[in-house]
Backbone as numpy.savetxt, mean C-alpha at the origin, in Angstrom:
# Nx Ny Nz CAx CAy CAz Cx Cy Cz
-1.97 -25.73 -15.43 -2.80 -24.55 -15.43 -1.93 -23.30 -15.43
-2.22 -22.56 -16.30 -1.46 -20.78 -16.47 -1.60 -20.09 -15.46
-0.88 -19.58 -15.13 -0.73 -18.75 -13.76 -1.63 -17.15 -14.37
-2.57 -16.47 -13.97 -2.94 -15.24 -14.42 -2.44 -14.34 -14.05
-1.99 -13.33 -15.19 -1.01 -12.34 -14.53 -2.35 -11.13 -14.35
-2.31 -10.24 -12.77 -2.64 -9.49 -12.53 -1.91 -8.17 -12.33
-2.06 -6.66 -12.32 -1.50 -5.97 -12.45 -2.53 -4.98 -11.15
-0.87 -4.27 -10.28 -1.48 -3.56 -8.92 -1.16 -2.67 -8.58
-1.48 -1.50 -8.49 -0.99 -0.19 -8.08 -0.66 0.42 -6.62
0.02 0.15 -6.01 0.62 0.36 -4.40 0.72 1.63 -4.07
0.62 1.79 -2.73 0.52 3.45 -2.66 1.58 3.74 -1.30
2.92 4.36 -1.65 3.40 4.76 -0.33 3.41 5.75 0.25
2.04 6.01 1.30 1.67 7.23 1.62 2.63 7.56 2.74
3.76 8.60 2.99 4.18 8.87 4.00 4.05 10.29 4.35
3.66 10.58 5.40 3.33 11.87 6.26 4.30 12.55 6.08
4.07 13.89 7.04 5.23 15.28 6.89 6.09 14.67 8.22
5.53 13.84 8.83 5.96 12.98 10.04 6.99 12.15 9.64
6.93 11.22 8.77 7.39 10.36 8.24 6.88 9.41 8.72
5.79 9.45 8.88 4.96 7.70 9.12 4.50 7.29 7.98
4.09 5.92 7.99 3.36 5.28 6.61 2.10 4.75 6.93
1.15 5.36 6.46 -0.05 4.71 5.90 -0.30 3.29 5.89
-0.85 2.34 6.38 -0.93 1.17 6.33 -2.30 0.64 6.82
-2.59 -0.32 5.89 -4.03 -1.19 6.12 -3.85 -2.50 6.94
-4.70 -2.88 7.85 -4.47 -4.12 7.90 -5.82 -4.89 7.58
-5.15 -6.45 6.93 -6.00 -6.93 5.75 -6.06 -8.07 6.98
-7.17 -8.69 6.75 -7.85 -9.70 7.23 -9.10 -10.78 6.80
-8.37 -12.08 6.04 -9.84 -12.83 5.81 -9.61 -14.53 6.71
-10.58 -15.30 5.92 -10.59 -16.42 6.83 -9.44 -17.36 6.42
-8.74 -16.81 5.20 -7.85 -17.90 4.99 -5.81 -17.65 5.18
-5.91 -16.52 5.98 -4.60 -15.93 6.27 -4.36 -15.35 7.41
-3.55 -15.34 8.12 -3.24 -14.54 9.33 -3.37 -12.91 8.95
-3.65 -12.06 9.69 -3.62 -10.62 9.75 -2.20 -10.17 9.41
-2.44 -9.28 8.51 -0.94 -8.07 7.97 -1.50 -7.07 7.80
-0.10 -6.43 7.75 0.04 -5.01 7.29 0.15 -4.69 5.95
-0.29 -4.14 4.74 0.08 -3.65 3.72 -0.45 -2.07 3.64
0.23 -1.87 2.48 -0.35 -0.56 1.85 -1.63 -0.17 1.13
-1.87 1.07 0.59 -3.05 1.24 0.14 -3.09 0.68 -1.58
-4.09 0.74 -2.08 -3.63 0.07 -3.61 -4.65 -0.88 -4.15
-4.22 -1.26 -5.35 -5.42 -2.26 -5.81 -4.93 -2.07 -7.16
-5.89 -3.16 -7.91 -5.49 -3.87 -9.10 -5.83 -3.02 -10.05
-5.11 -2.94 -11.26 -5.95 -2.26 -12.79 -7.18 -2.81 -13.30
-7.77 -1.48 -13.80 -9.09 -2.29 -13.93 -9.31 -1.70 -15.25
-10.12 -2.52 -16.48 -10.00 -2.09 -17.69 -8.37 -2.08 -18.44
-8.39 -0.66 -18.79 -7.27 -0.51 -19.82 -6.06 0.96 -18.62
-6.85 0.83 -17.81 -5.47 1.58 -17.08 -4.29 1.21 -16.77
-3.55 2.82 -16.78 -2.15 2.17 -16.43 -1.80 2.21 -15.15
-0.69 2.21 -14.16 -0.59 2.05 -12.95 -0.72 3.44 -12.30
-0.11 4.96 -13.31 -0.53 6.15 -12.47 -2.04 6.13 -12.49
-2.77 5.91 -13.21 -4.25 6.17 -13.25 -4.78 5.19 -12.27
-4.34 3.81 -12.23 -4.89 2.97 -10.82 -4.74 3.56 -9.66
-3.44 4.17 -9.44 -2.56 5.14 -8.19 -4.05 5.81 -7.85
-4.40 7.10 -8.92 -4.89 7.82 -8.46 -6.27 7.50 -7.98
-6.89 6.57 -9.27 -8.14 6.13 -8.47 -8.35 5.35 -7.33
-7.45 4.49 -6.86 -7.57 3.69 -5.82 -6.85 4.54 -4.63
-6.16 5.50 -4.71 -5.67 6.48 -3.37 -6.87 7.29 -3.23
-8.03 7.91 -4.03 -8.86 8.57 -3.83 -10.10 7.52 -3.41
-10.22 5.93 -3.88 -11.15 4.84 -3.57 -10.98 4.85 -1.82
-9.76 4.33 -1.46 -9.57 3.57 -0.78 -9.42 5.16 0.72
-9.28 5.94 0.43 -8.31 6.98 1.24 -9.45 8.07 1.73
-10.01 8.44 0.24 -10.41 9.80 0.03 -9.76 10.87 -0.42
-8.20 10.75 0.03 -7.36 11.76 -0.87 -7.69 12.16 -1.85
-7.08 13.12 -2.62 -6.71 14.01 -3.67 -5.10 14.13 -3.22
-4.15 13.30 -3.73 -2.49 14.04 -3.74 -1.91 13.35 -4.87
-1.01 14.40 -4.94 0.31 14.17 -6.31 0.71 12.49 -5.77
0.90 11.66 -7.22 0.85 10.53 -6.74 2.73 10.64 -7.55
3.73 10.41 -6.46 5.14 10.61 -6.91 5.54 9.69 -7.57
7.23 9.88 -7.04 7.91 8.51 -8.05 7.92 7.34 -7.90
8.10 6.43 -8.73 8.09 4.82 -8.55 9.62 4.64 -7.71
8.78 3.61 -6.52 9.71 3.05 -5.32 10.27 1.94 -5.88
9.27 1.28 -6.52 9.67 -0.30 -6.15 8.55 -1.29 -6.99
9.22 -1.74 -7.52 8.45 -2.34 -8.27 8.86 -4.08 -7.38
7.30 -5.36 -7.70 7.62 -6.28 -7.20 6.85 -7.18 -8.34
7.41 -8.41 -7.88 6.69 -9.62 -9.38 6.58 -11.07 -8.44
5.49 -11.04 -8.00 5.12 -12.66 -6.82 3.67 -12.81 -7.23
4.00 -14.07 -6.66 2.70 -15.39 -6.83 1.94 -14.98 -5.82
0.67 -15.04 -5.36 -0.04 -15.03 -4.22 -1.34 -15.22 -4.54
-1.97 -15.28 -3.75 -4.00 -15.39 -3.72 -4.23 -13.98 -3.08
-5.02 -13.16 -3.63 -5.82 -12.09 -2.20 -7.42 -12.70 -2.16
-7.61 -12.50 -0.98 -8.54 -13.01 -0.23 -9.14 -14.22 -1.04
-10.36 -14.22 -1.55 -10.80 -15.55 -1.84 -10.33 -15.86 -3.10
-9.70 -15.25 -3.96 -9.25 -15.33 -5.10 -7.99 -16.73 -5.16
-8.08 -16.91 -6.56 -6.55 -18.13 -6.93 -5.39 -17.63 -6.88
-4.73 -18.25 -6.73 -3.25 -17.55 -6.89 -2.90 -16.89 -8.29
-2.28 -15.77 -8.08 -1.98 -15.24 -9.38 -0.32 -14.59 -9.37
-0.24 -13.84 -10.29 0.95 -13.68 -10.68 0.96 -11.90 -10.46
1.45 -11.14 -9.58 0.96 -10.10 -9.01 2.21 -8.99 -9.82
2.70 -8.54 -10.51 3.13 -7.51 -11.01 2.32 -6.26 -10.11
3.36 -5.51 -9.52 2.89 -4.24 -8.36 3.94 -3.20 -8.67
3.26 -2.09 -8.53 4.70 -1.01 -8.63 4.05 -0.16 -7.65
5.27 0.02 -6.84 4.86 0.97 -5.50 5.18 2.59 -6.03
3.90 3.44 -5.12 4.89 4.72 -5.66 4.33 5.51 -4.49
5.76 6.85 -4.32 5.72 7.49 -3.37 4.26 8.68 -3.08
3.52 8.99 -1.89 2.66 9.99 -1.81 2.92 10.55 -1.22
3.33 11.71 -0.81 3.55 12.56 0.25 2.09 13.09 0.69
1.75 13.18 1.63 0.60 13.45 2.44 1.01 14.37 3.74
-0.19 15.25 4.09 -0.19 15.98 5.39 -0.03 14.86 6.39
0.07 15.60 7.68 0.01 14.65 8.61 -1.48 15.25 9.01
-2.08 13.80 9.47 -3.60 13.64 10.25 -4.21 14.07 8.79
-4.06 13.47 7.65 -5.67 13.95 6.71 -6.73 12.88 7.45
-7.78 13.81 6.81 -9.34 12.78 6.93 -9.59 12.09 5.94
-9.17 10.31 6.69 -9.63 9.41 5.94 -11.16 9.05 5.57
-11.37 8.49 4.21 -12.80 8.65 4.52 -12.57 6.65 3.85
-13.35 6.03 4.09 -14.00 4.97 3.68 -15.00 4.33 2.44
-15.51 5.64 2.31 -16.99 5.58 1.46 -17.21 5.25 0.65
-15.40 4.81 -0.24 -15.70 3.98 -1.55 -14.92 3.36 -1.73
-14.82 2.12 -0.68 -14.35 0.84 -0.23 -15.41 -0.16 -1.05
-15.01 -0.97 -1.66 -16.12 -1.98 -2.31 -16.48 -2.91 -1.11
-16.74 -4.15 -1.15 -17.66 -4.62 -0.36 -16.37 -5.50 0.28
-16.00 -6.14 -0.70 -14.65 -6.89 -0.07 -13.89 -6.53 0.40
-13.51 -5.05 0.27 -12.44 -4.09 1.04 -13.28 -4.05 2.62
-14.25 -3.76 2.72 -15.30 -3.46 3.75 -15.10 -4.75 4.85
-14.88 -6.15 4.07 -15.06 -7.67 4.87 -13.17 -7.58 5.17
-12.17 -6.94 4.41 -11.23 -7.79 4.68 -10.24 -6.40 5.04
-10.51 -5.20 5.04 -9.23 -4.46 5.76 -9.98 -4.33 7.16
-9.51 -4.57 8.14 -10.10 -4.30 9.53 -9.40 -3.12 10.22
-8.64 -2.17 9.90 -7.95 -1.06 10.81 -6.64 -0.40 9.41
-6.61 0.55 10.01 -5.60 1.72 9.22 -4.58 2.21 10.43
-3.44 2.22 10.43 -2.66 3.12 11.09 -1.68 3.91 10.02
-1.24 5.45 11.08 0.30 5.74 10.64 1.51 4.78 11.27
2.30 4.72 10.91 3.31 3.42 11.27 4.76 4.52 11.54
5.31 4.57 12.67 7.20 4.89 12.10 7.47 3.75 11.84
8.73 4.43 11.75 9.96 3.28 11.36 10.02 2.33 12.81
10.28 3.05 13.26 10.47 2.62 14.97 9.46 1.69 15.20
8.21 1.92 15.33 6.99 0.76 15.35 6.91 0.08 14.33
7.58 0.40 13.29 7.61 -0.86 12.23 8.72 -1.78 12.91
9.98 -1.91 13.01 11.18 -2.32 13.60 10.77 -3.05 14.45
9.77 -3.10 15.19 9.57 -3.83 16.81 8.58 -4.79 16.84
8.17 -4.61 14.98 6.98 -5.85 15.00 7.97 -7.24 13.93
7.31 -8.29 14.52 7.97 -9.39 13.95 7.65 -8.85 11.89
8.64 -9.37 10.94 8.74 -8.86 9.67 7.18 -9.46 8.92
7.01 -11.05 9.51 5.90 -10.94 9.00 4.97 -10.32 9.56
4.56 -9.54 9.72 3.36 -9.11 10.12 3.22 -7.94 8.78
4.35 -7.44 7.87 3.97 -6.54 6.80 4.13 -7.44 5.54
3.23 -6.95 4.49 3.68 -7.52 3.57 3.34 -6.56 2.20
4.81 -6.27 1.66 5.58 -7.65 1.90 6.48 -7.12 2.77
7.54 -7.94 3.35 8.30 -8.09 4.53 9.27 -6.59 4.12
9.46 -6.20 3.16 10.63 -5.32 3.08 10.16 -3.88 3.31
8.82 -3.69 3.91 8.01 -2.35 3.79 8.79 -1.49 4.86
9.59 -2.14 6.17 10.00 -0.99 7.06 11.46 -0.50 6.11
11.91 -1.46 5.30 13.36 -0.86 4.49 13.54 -0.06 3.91
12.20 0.04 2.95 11.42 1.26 2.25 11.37 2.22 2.92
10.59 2.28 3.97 10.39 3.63 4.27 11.57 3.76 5.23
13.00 3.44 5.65 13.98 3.74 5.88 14.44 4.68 4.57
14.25 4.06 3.48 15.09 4.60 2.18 14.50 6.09 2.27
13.03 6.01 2.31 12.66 6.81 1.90 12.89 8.01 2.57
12.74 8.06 3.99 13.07 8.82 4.90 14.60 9.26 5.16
15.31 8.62 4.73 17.10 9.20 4.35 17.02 10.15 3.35
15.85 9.58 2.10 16.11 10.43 0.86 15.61 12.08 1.35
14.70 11.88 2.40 14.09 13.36 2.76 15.21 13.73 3.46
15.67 13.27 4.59 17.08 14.00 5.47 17.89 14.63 4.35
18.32 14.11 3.30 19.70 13.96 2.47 19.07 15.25 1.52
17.86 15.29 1.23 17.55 16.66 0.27 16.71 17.59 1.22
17.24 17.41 2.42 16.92 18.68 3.48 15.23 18.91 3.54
14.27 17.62 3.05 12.84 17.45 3.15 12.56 17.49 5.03
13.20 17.01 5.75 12.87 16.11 6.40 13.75 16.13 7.65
């Protein structure tokens, strides 16, 4: 059987704080994590146009959706779905600190399977076992990212 390739738009929202944005996902067939905001292409979009609609779906935002972090290429299932072949490209958001999240256009499955949102540091990322984010390399990221602000005097 062919593996289906799906295509996902990731969102690395980090504050004027330097915290990160993070969902935690929850169904009956996986332990609880941490990921980011984001979601799959739908139709004929490309990944900035997923960015923007799924940071304004999932968030409520309106922000400049920045540069590509990180791109990733893994096998996985989300929630009740088959395993697929997940092509993701992460990209940077800079955000206020404390916006108002809103919910309101969460689809139904987002509604059953993210159970909580936090801002995250680095520091409270660091002190949780690695799986608990996924994917595992999300506190490294926002190490990078947060040097890149020190180093161009952002931050």
């Amino acid at each position: 059987m062919e593996v289906q390739i799906r295509k996902s738009a990731r969102l690395f929202i980090v504050d004027e704080q330097g915290r990160l944005l993070l969902f935690r996902y929850h169904d009956e067939y996986q332990e609880p994590f941490w990921a980011t905001v984001g979601g799959e292409l739908i139709n004929d979009e490309n990944y900035i146009d997923a960015a923007i609609r799924e940071l304004k779906e999932e968030t409520g935002l309106s922000l400049e959706i920045g540069e590509l972090l990180r791109e990733r290429d893994e096998i996985y299932a989300v929630a009740r779905s088959n395993p697929a072949r997940w092509l993701e490209k992460y990209f940077l958001v800079n955000s206020p600190s404390d916006p108002d999240l809103s919910t309101d256009g969460w689809s139904d499955e987002e509604k059953c399977t993210i159970q909580n949102s936090k801002w995250w540091t680095l520091e409270d990322m660091l002190a949780e076992p690695n799986d608990s984010f996924k994917p595992s390399w999300l506190p490294a990221l926002l190490n990078t990212v947060l040097n890149s602000r020190k180093n161009s005097g952002k931050g």
